[in-house]
Structure formats: C-alpha cells, structure tokens
Amino acid sequence: MPNKKKPSSLSRRQFIKGVSTGVAGTIATTKLARALPIEKLEKAAPPEGHLPLELKVNGKPYQLYVEPQTTLVEVLRNELQLTGTKVSCNHGECGACTVLLDGKAVYSCHILALDAQGKSVTTIEGLLNGEELHPIQKAFIKKDGYQCGFCTPGQIMSTQALLLKNPNPTKEEILDGLSGNLCRCGAYPKIIESVEEAAKVK
Amino acid sequence: MKPFVYHQPKSIEEASVLSAKNWEEAVLFAGGTDVLGLLKDGIEEPKEVINLKGLEGLDQIDFTKGKELRIGALVKIAQIAEHPAIKQSFPALAQAAAQTASPQLRNMGTIGGNICQRPRCWYFRGDFHCLRKGGDECFAVEGENKYHCVIGGGPCYIVHPSDLTVVLQALGAKVTIVWKGGQKTVPTSQFFVLPEEDLYRENILKPGEIVTHIHIPVPDSKMKSGYLKFKERDVWDFAVVSVAASVRIANGRIESGRIVFGGVAPKPWEEETLNRELKGLPLKDADLQKLKALALKEAEPLEQNAYKIPLARNLMLSLLKELMPIIPN
Amino acid sequence: MAENKIIKSKFFFEEEEIEQLAEVSERKYRPWPNNDKLKVVGKGITRLDGYDKVSGSATYAFDVILPRMTFAKTLRCPHPHARIKSIDTSKAEKIKGVLGIITYLNAPKIKWYGNSFLFDPHLRYEGDEVACVAAVSEAIAEQALKAIKVEYELLPFVVDARKALKKDAPKLHKEGNVVRGKPSKYNRGDLQNGLKEADVVIEQTFNTQVEIHNPTEPHGSVVNWNGDHLTIWDSTQGVFRVRSQVAAALGLPESNVRVIKKYMGGGFGSKLEAGKYTVMAALLAKTIGRPVRIALDRREMNLAVGNRPDSFQTLKGAVTKDGRLTALYLKSIGSAGAYPAGTGCAWPLRSMYDCPNVSVEEYGVYINAGRARAFRAPGHVQGFFALEQLIDMLAEKVNMDPLEFRLQNYAHEEPNWHIPYTSKLLKQAYLVGAKSIGWEQRNKVAGSQSGPIKTGIGMSSQIWWGGGGPPAYANLKLNRDGSVQIIAGSQDLGTGTYTILAQVASEVLDIPVEKIEVILGDTDTAPYCGSSGGSTTAASVTPAVRDAAEQMMDKLYSAAMAQFDLPKNKIKYAKGKFSTVEPKPRVLTIGQLARKMGERVLETVGRREANPKGYAINSFGAQFAEVAVDTNTGKIKVQKIVAAYDIGRVLNRLTIDNQIHGGIIQGLGFALFEDRILDRNTGKMLNANFHDYKVPTIKDTPEIEIHIVSETDNRLSNTGVKGVGEPAMIPTPAAVANAVYNAIGKRITSLPLTPDKILMALQS
C-alpha cells in the first residue's frame, strides 16, 4: 500500500517537516479557503478539533486542516472549489461523486477525507489538460453519453478507472465497470457507446 | 455527521485499548462503507472513531498451498474478487466478492468490515427506536417485512447482509479475533449470533476485540464450491436470498457437503439436517428434490416474505446443479 | 406582410388543458421538406453544452458559490400527522456559526398549497417543513436542526388512499379527504347500453405504486439580495413560473426578481413549481444579509418534493365477439398526498381507442404523505398499465391477436371531441414495431414454454399531447462578426434544447451551428417561454426560433438589396453569403453586411404561431417488449424493447434517441423496481434513499430499437415537431406486463413487477 511507509496520523512536527522539504513552492499558488501559508502553519495551532491532511489532488499537493468527520467530497467541493464532483445521495449509493483514489474509483462522499491522507486524488477537472478535453470526455460528447449532465463527471471517472485497469473491456466488463453510477435520465445506452468509443480511441 | 474524536492507532494492541469501552463510546472503522452510513444517519453516534487502516500486516492475502488461505481483515473486497489464486481455488468466494455492492464500494470496503457490518433492516437504519437499538418493539413483525428473515428470528427479524459470510461458512472458514493480551480463532458458525442470544450485536465480538484475519482451509481437488446470490437489482443490492455450497464428490455421490443460506436468517444459515442428507446422496435429480423439501423446513415466514422459502430452495437446487453433473430422472 | 396577433391559445400542458391569450406570429413559411433534404435539422449534431458537461465546468444551482455565502437546512416533521405544541430554538441559536432560524413563529404567514402556509403548525406528512436554519456551513446548520426542540401533538393519520375514503378516517383538511370535495367524472355515450351490447365484459382492478422523481441533482437554490432585488439560481424546469411564485410569496414586484437556470440535473416534473425551500432561503438571506444556498438531501428528495401518485383502478371493458369495443369504464382512486395535487389517470381510456360509451369516476384523496406532482406523463403511465392489459385480456377472450384487436378499435378521429388529428401514424408504428420485435414469434398460448426460463412478447400503445403552443418567444441577435445568439426563456433539462434551437436557426440562416450561441433560463434577459414540461418545449419553442431566423433573413435580404442596390431576385444567398453577378460579381458575408448597418446588433423577435383550429394534436407510439422470466426466482429480464413513434419531425437524431432510451429505462424502473414504501403502522417512509428506493442501473439496460415513423407534422407548426419526452415512458410498463403474461400465463395486475409477486403467482 502506498501509504504504508508514511504513517497517516502524522504528528504536527512530522507534518511540517514533510511540507518544508517537499512542496513549499506549490502551496502558495493553491487557492484554499483554509490552507495556510507554511510559515503560519508552523506557528498557528490547528483550529480546535481539526487534524492535518496532506494529499494530492489532480497532481497538486495540498495541505489543510480538516475535522475528522469531513468527507473527501467536502474537501474537494468546499475547500478546493472543485465543483465538477457532484453529490447526489451522499451515501455511496449513486456514484455522482466518483473520483479516483490512487487510480481506483471510490465514492468521495462516502470516504473520510483523512482516509485520503498521503494519497493521490483525481477528479473530473484533473482529466483535462488545460482546456483540452481528455479522450474519454471527447467520447462522451461524440456519443451523447449524458442528458442532464449531473451524473456525467462520475460516469467519466468510472470510465477512466475501468480503462486504466482494462484498456479493452468487453461489453460485460463495461457494464460492470460503470455499474456503480446511476443515471436517472437513463442515458445508459449512450454511456455504453461512449465508453466503447473511449476504449477505441485510447 | 456528529463530530467525533478520531484515532488512528498503529498497533492492534493500541486499537484494542482504545476500543475497549462500550459500543456507544467507540466504533471501529475499516473501509468505512458501512460505518459512515450509520454515522451519517445517526444510527450510531460514538464519541470516538478508531480507524484501523494504519494497522500493519492486515492488508495481505497469504495463500499456502494445500494448507490455508489467510486473508487480512483490511483486504479490500475488490482484491478478493480479482485475486488469481482465490478465483482458482475458491471460486465461490471470488464470486461472492464480485457480487457485493458496486465497484466503488468494493474498492473501499474490507472483508473485516463486511463480516462485521450492521443489518440493513429499514427500521434499524431508519428513524425508528427499534429493539436492536434499545427500543421495545420490532417494527418489522407487523410492518413491512418483505426483506426480513424467515427463520432464526425473534424477537428481532433482521437478516445478516453479508455475501462473504455465507461463502466463508460453507468453506469452513475461521475468524481470528485479537484483543489486548489475547487472541482466539473461531469458526464462522460460532462467530455470528441470533437475536435470541444477543439482541444488540450480530456477532460475538466484545468491545476491544478486533477481527484480524480470516482463515479458509484449502479444499482438495474433489471439493467444489459455488455461490448464487439473488437480488432484485443487479447492483448495490444485498442478497434477497443467497446460497453457498461446498460439496465433495466421489463415485457418483456427494461424499459430504455444506449448504449455507444468506438473506433468510439473522446469521448465515446452515442446517445440520440438510448437511447430513447430503452425505452419500446420489447425483440424481429425484434425490435433489428431496433436499428441496428439507431445506428451511422450520421456516416461519412473516406476512410479506413467504416467497423467500421457494426462492431459497430453487436457488439451492440451481447451485447444486451447477456444481455437479446431475443425472436426470 | 402578415404580422403578429393576439389570440386565445389552448393546449395541453401535462394533464391540464390551459387556455391563455398569446401573441402569435401570423407569418407563414414554406413547410420544410423531409429531413433528408435538410442540412442541419434532423442530424445527430453533438450538443452545444457538451464541453461544459463533460469537463465538470457546467455550473448547476448546486455548484454556485458566492462570496459570504451561507448554508440552509430544513427541519422536517418526523411524524405523518402532528401539530406543533411548542418550538424552542434558543439552544440552536447559540451554536457558533448559526446565523438565522425561521419557524412559523417568526416567518411571515405566506400561503402555500392553497389552504396551507409556508410554515404551518399543522403538519400533514413526514417531511412537512418545521424550521429552516442558515449557518456558515451545512454541517453546523444540521447540528442546529438537532438542537431545535419541538413538542408535537400527534394526530391520527392515514397513509392509504382507500382507507382515507372511509367515513371514520382521520381528516387532513376541513373539506374532508377527497380533493376538491368530489370525484371528477366524465361520460360519453351510455355505459349501460355499451355493456349490454357486448358479448364479453371483463372487470379487473389494477394498482400502481408511488414513484419518486429522484432527479440526480437535488432540488435547491442559491439566493442573493441586492437591496430589494432578489437573484435566484434555481434548479428548475420553469424560470418564469418560479419568478411569479416567489415574487408573489415575498410580495415583490416580479421585475425585482431574477431567476437563473443554466444547467439542472434532472426534474421529470418535480421541478415545475417553486419550492418552499427557495422562499425560506430568501427570507433567511434577507434577515442575515448574506447569500444563502439551500440544497435538499436525498431523504428530503424522497419525502418532500413530489411523486407520481399511486392508483387503484377498477376497469370494465366490453367487447363484441368480433372484437369491437362497446364500453369502457374506470373508477380510480389516487393519493394526492397531504396537499392538493392531480391524481387522474383516465385520459388513456378516454382517448386511445374508438369506443362510443365511456364512463369515468376519479377520486383524488388526501393522505398523510408527500404531495404528488406531475411526473413524466402524469396519469398516462398508470392509466396505460391498466388499459393496455385490459385490452390484451379482452382480445384473448374473443380469440383475437392483441395487435389486430388494437387496429380494429383504432381511433380515426379524436374520440372525445370528434375532430381530426393533425397527424396520426400510429398504425405505421404498430406495424413497424411488430415486425421489428418478431410479433408472430410470441407464445400463441401464454405460459406454454417449459422453462425454467420462459420468454414472452407484449406490447402497449400510447397517446400523449405534446404539440405545445403559444406563447413562446425567441430573440435572435446577429452580431457584427456574423455570430448569432438565440435567447429564450425556456430551459434545457438535458433533453438537448440548446442544441435543437441552434439547429433550427442554423437551418434557416445557413450558417454552421458552431456560430450560434443559445442562451436559456434567465428571466432578466430572455423573452417568455413556458416551463419545460408536458413534452412541449421543442414543439413550442422551435417554431418561434424559426420565425426569428426567417425574419432575420428578411432583414438581411433587405440590407443586401440596399447595399447592392438590386431587387431581391437578383441576389443569391447561400452558406452565410449574399452574392450577385450584376453588374459585376460581388459577395458579402452576413458579417460584412451586418457591419454596414449602423447598429452593432441586429435583432428579431420570433413568436410561436397559433395551433391549427379544429384539430387534435397528439404524439403516438407503441412499444414492444421481449422478456425472459426466471421461474426459479421470479426475476424478469427485459431483453429488448422496440419503440415506434409518430412524433412529427426529428430535430436531432442523437438527442431524440437518447431521450427515448431514457423514457424506456425510467419506464422499466417503474415496471420493475421503484416503489415508495410507507410503513403502514407509523406512516413513515422506509426507503427514502437510493439504496432501498431502487432506480435502474446500467445493468438493467435492455437492447433498444427505435423507429420514428413520422417525417413531419406540417399542419401543426413551421417545424412540424411534436414532443417525445413523456411518450417515451408511457407504454413501457404495460408492454412489459403484457410480455410477462405472455411468458408465464399469469397476469400481474399491480406494479412494480417484483420477483416475490411473480414467484408467488407461479406457486399458486
């Protein structure tokens, strides 16, 4: 497991050390509601009841303080303002919040932010290269793999997880791979075509 | 979610000490797929959450040929579903894992959490002060009980929701439980409890006790095992009814076997009489029909769940037919 | 030149016939030829809003972030029927981060649901609003809800419509439990004569369950005040409707309220009206002086923002031995929920077949549960489930093929008003669909296969309105660089409205779709269009866009004539360019021409023309289902659906197919899984989540084949489009139920068709 060497429950000292050797340059450029510049982190005690969280989102390292009950999607949407990730059921029962955690699809609404400690998160925004769409995203446009679009980021992230693991899925494997994402509009036939198209293009 | 104090212990001993209060005080947290649901809905409102993910050595699958398969409690359901050796030698287990929940939940949920998950009864999960939550009424008895148990119930009528436990029991699996200063290994048949034994918990775990490993004996080449799960909707759903079987076949007969049902009782349901009947049973359709009449004979369905009985029997037959070459009448 | 005119406009929106004055265009255009002769319309153009949706940049109401924004959550009644004895918010107010709390004690008395209030101390269902809290975070608002102490007086409740009709049933409202105090009735011909005339009479009851809309985007709004001006980002199907309702509730001039909806994550009818939550958020925002976001959670979505009412239908069908329908009768009971709502389901029986004697009696009933709202083809999905099974039963009784029986009783004119249809190609749909499914391969004797897997084929017809009508307007702006904007007060629900409007303008202006920007869903900038419901959007708005574009072409021609100093017949126009050879070859793009105009933006206003007088306007279709039933488990697998439709002109092949798929899949959800379960003893909902309220997954997708048998309905409008959104769902449950009967020989008369019902039917 990637986080094995690095105990997830870092002491403040360890945390700050990790920060100052690694990613100090990046932190200033991130726009975080609660992510403090490094000097302040050293001095400021964390807000009461908060714990430090260090994770990578779409390739960028972030450090912030969270309450332990904070879910990953709350960090993504509220703190990092990555609103492409949606919340629809908030119980791991629909897939709208799907993101990749170390390359695997998970429900970001149903995982504690602290469980992403030291891990790498990819959201729908992370698939783009600047303004350039990822081939999967293009495939969803080409094949009309959506209607209202609210579940679409989740569908696309599940497609990404599937194709990372299995670049040439069969129809059955596509159905399995996307089965954890509801589409209330019922765009499934076109979603299936979109995944097939994405697999072909990749 | 109500705020809680968060611990991420580094040793089982530490985890044991932290959790050795009562259930209301501290809750163990592995993949979190079940616990988070309970916390969000306020079904459990512990003061402390003890995240076990930092524990070393519990995320391994160890396969010793001819001996046993040992699965650490933190192994993810998806790893079990995809593990080549498990697919090869324990197909029933791989099938059960692959049919659990949804892909994302399988990436998040652990086997330890799966066997320790709380019931899905909609009264228990809902805004009802039911028996299992310390109330004085099981709302299912006179209420909406389509998904409740048909056997082993009373005074509470939950079913155990786990897919894996049904298979584990059919395969003769054991569970290792560790606490500060001790450990024990018990067969799954002794791990789960009925409401009449403990109304508030589904297994024998006491506060401070932690499931660390599951051990499954490696079957010989004559053993066959399988799992059939019936669900209304193919994804997310827990089993309406499921059945796991492991049978040893020799000389055109079943030498021995175990059949375990899921979705019918508050724990994985195994019937001695049925297993006894399996011994020496010829592989003929007519003989299998006898089994069908025997299965769940003592069942006492509630108003809306009588269908589970024919469903369980039919599933059992379908599974046995899948596992063995049956001679038609 | 013909101008605009105000007329009396009448058309069906959902189940209601609305009559209103509307300004219409009187300009007549040459009907478009069939799609194969058109350049853009009918083609599978990818969506204009595709980039936003796949990149995550589409901003839903749920995603709007404003400076200093706060978060509101609602305390809802946990009981099916109660009265507030006392309410104490003092503890909640003290929580750090809590900014404001409103209850019936301190909120203005705003009328809601006719006879109730925004906050009513008389609570009539589990989910009724008790208090609303604004705080600096959603988590703190939720914490505050738990800290509000409410003492309830529990009242007797009833959650079953049939029980609610009994004399001694608990009453929800002063007038009693029947909505509007009496049943709604309809009669034509003489029922008794019709029954007498018949050789066979069948009476059968059918029940359908409550279905919850459950769109993926939760209902919600972000509200922001600037003095006495209110801006609302709302997840809605009707920006103008929300504006009127909210302005009226708050006593504001409509001109001070702006409602914006660019994207919304599904509605299916539940977002056709303003939510209490929007008004509560606005009240809180006013008090605390900060913007408020309110978003419902999934549980609230299941409890409090609408549903398809259940139905308990008793039908009688009478037929002569040669298969002629002589009488149809329906008595239906439907649960309105706690407040007034439509529950009728008689339109299918009244309008599908040529039957001279029809009698209907319908009861809408109050029960202590969430109020019903229009849900994709209200009444029709329920009505057809019953009617189309009855039709199959009658056909079987007189030894006729069910399809032949339907053809024999085909309505050649509208049976209620005896007027012709603008177009009706249902027969073609039947025949194409039957051929495609392999109708002749269905079991001649139902249930005759040996099993354990038994297959069957069944069908259902459908009729819907979907012709739309005025008023609907669109502004078209041509900029100096030749780029075009279309602005309309309509909204895209995910159906592709952005794209089809651009296609229509592109067709007329002969410029690429990429040059056209479509702006919808903003009451401050757009001319009026109706709510997006009733499958009327394409049918109402596309003709207005064509009208605007044609006027723009006229304007551009005039400009070209002035610029070239030539009469019209000496000038040619193609692909965005005016050209002439006289006296020498000259070319002007529309951009160049526009630059010659003094104004920087050329603008036209398009109007929907009037519907033709004396015609009935309906969409028609049929679906054929092939199912496999596992007799060991009772599980139904729907293997294939063939859908054949007469919906006028196809505007976009990609989006129409997608929408039909969606209707079918939602229909399958209703047929197989979805069901609001209320605990009969406590009156509380047991499955208010996406786990226990089961909507279809990708694995439930059958093979779907779509045939559009119509080319256009030129009698209807200048684009010839009829609606398809609702028609796509209507026949699915009935087709599946008939196929199940064909497979197992048992008729399941209550929805959903769950395995337990099938298994128990097979055991009997």
GROMACS .gro file of C-alpha atoms in nm, chain C residues 584-716:
model
  133
 1115LYS     CA    1  -2.029   4.255  -6.163
 1116PRO     CA    2  -1.974   3.959  -5.930
 1117ARG     CA    3  -1.995   4.073  -5.569
 1118VAL     CA    4  -2.006   3.876  -5.242
 1119LEU     CA    5  -2.096   3.991  -4.892
 1120THR     CA    6  -2.095   3.768  -4.587
 1121ILE     CA    7  -2.369   3.830  -4.337
 1122GLY     CA    8  -2.100   3.961  -4.102
 1123GLN     CA    9  -1.985   4.215  -4.359
 1124LEU     CA   10  -2.341   4.309  -4.425
 1125ALA     CA   11  -2.409   4.347  -4.055
 1126ARG     CA   12  -2.109   4.577  -4.024
 1127LYS     CA   13  -2.262   4.803  -4.285
 1128MET     CA   14  -2.561   4.850  -4.057
 1129GLY     CA   15  -2.541   5.135  -3.810
 1130GLU     CA   16  -2.649   4.914  -3.522
 1131ARG     CA   17  -2.393   4.673  -3.386
 1132VAL     CA   18  -2.651   4.406  -3.321
 1133LEU     CA   19  -2.941   4.315  -3.547
 1134GLU     CA   20  -3.232   4.173  -3.358
 1135THR     CA   21  -3.554   3.993  -3.435
 1136VAL     CA   22  -3.822   3.853  -3.209
 1137GLY     CA   23  -3.973   3.521  -3.308
 1138ARG     CA   24  -4.313   3.403  -3.200
 1139ARG     CA   25  -4.475   3.063  -3.196
 1140GLU     CA   26  -4.763   3.055  -3.441
 1141ALA     CA   27  -5.113   2.952  -3.336
 1142ASN     CA   28  -5.207   2.587  -3.334
 1143PRO     CA   29  -5.441   2.491  -3.618
 1144LYS     CA   30  -5.808   2.527  -3.529
 1145GLY     CA   31  -6.033   2.223  -3.524
 1146TYR     CA   32  -5.758   1.965  -3.491
 1147ALA     CA   33  -5.644   1.740  -3.214
 1148ILE     CA   34  -5.269   1.735  -3.168
 1149ASN     CA   35  -5.118   1.418  -3.030
 1150SER     CA   36  -4.797   1.220  -3.030
 1151PHE     CA   37  -4.848   0.849  -3.088
 1152GLY     CA   38  -4.639   0.541  -3.042
 1153ALA     CA   39  -4.614   0.183  -2.942
 1154GLN     CA   40  -4.361  -0.024  -2.758
 1155PHE     CA   41  -4.298  -0.394  -2.785
 1156ALA     CA   42  -4.119  -0.578  -2.507
 1157GLU     CA   43  -3.943  -0.910  -2.504
 1158VAL     CA   44  -3.889  -1.051  -2.157
 1159ALA     CA   45  -3.738  -1.360  -2.002
 1160VAL     CA   46  -3.880  -1.469  -1.670
 1161ASP     CA   47  -3.680  -1.700  -1.447
 1162THR     CA   48  -3.945  -1.919  -1.289
 1163ASN     CA   49  -3.698  -2.030  -1.023
 1164THR     CA   50  -3.657  -1.680  -0.887
 1165GLY     CA   51  -3.939  -1.474  -1.034
 1166LYS     CA   52  -3.693  -1.231  -1.183
 1167ILE     CA   53  -3.787  -1.057  -1.506
 1168LYS     CA   54  -3.517  -0.972  -1.751
 1169VAL     CA   55  -3.633  -0.728  -2.015
 1170GLN     CA   56  -3.426  -0.832  -2.310
 1171LYS     CA   57  -3.545  -0.598  -2.576
 1172ILE     CA   58  -3.772  -0.301  -2.627
 1173VAL     CA   59  -3.878  -0.186  -2.968
 1174ALA     CA   60  -4.015   0.167  -2.971
 1175ALA     CA   61  -4.200   0.301  -3.272
 1176TYR     CA   62  -4.319   0.661  -3.268
 1177ASP     CA   63  -4.509   0.923  -3.457
 1178ILE     CA   64  -4.370   1.244  -3.313
 1179GLY     CA   65  -4.360   1.465  -3.617
 1180ARG     CA   66  -4.016   1.582  -3.722
 1181VAL     CA   67  -3.695   1.459  -3.564
 1182LEU     CA   68  -3.472   1.756  -3.485
 1183ASN     CA   69  -3.165   1.574  -3.366
 1184ARG     CA   70  -3.117   1.205  -3.408
 1185LEU     CA   71  -2.868   1.173  -3.121
 1186THR     CA   72  -3.073   1.351  -2.860
 1187ILE     CA   73  -3.408   1.203  -2.959
 1188ASP     CA   74  -3.272   0.850  -2.937
 1189ASN     CA   75  -3.118   0.936  -2.603
 1190GLN     CA   76  -3.444   1.075  -2.473
 1191ILE     CA   77  -3.641   0.773  -2.586
 1192HIS     CA   78  -3.386   0.544  -2.422
 1193GLY     CA   79  -3.427   0.744  -2.103
 1194GLY     CA   80  -3.805   0.721  -2.109
 1195ILE     CA   81  -3.790   0.347  -2.160
 1196ILE     CA   82  -3.539   0.299  -1.880
 1197GLN     CA   83  -3.743   0.513  -1.643
 1198GLY     CA   84  -4.045   0.309  -1.750
 1199LEU     CA   85  -3.855  -0.006  -1.664
 1200GLY     CA   86  -3.772   0.136  -1.323
 1201PHE     CA   87  -4.143   0.192  -1.264
 1202ALA     CA   88  -4.228  -0.151  -1.403
 1203LEU     CA   89  -3.972  -0.350  -1.209
 1204PHE     CA   90  -3.829  -0.177  -0.903
 1205GLU     CA   91  -3.939   0.163  -0.792
 1206ASP     CA   92  -4.185   0.190  -0.506
 1207ARG     CA   93  -4.226   0.431  -0.219
 1208ILE     CA   94  -4.271   0.214   0.086
 1209LEU     CA   95  -4.463   0.369   0.372
 1210ASP     CA   96  -4.476   0.181   0.696
 1211ARG     CA   97  -4.844   0.115   0.747
 1212ASN     CA   98  -4.816   0.133   1.126
 1213THR     CA   99  -4.616   0.451   1.167
 1214GLY     CA  100  -4.686   0.628   0.837
 1215LYS     CA  101  -4.315   0.685   0.780
 1216MET     CA  102  -4.125   0.622   0.460
 1217LEU     CA  103  -3.888   0.329   0.483
 1218ASN     CA  104  -3.686   0.367   0.167
 1219ALA     CA  105  -3.606   0.736   0.133
 1220ASN     CA  106  -3.262   0.669  -0.015
 1221PHE     CA  107  -3.105   0.541  -0.334
 1222HIS     CA  108  -3.034   0.202  -0.185
 1223ASP     CA  109  -3.381   0.092  -0.091
 1224TYR     CA  110  -3.562   0.306  -0.346
 1225LYS     CA  111  -3.424   0.125  -0.645
 1226VAL     CA  112  -3.380   0.307  -0.973
 1227PRO     CA  113  -3.240   0.119  -1.272
 1228THR     CA  114  -2.866   0.077  -1.316
 1229ILE     CA  115  -2.668   0.040  -1.635
 1230LYS     CA  116  -2.705  -0.336  -1.598
 1231ASP     CA  117  -3.080  -0.310  -1.644
 1232THR     CA  118  -3.039  -0.165  -1.992
 1233PRO     CA  119  -3.216  -0.378  -2.248
 1234GLU     CA  120  -3.146  -0.380  -2.616
 1235ILE     CA  121  -3.348  -0.089  -2.753
 1236GLU     CA  122  -3.454  -0.037  -3.110
 1237ILE     CA  123  -3.612   0.291  -3.214
 1238HIS     CA  124  -3.822   0.361  -3.520
 1239ILE     CA  125  -3.958   0.704  -3.597
 1240VAL     CA  126  -4.235   0.656  -3.849
 1241SER     CA  127  -4.316   1.024  -3.899
 1242GLU     CA  128  -4.134   1.277  -4.113
 1243THR     CA  129  -4.305   1.596  -4.002
 1244ASP     CA  130  -4.639   1.738  -3.894
 1245ASN     CA  131  -4.668   2.040  -4.118
 1246ARG     CA  132  -5.021   2.107  -4.011
 1247LEU     CA  133  -4.902   2.171  -3.657
   0.00000   0.00000   0.00000
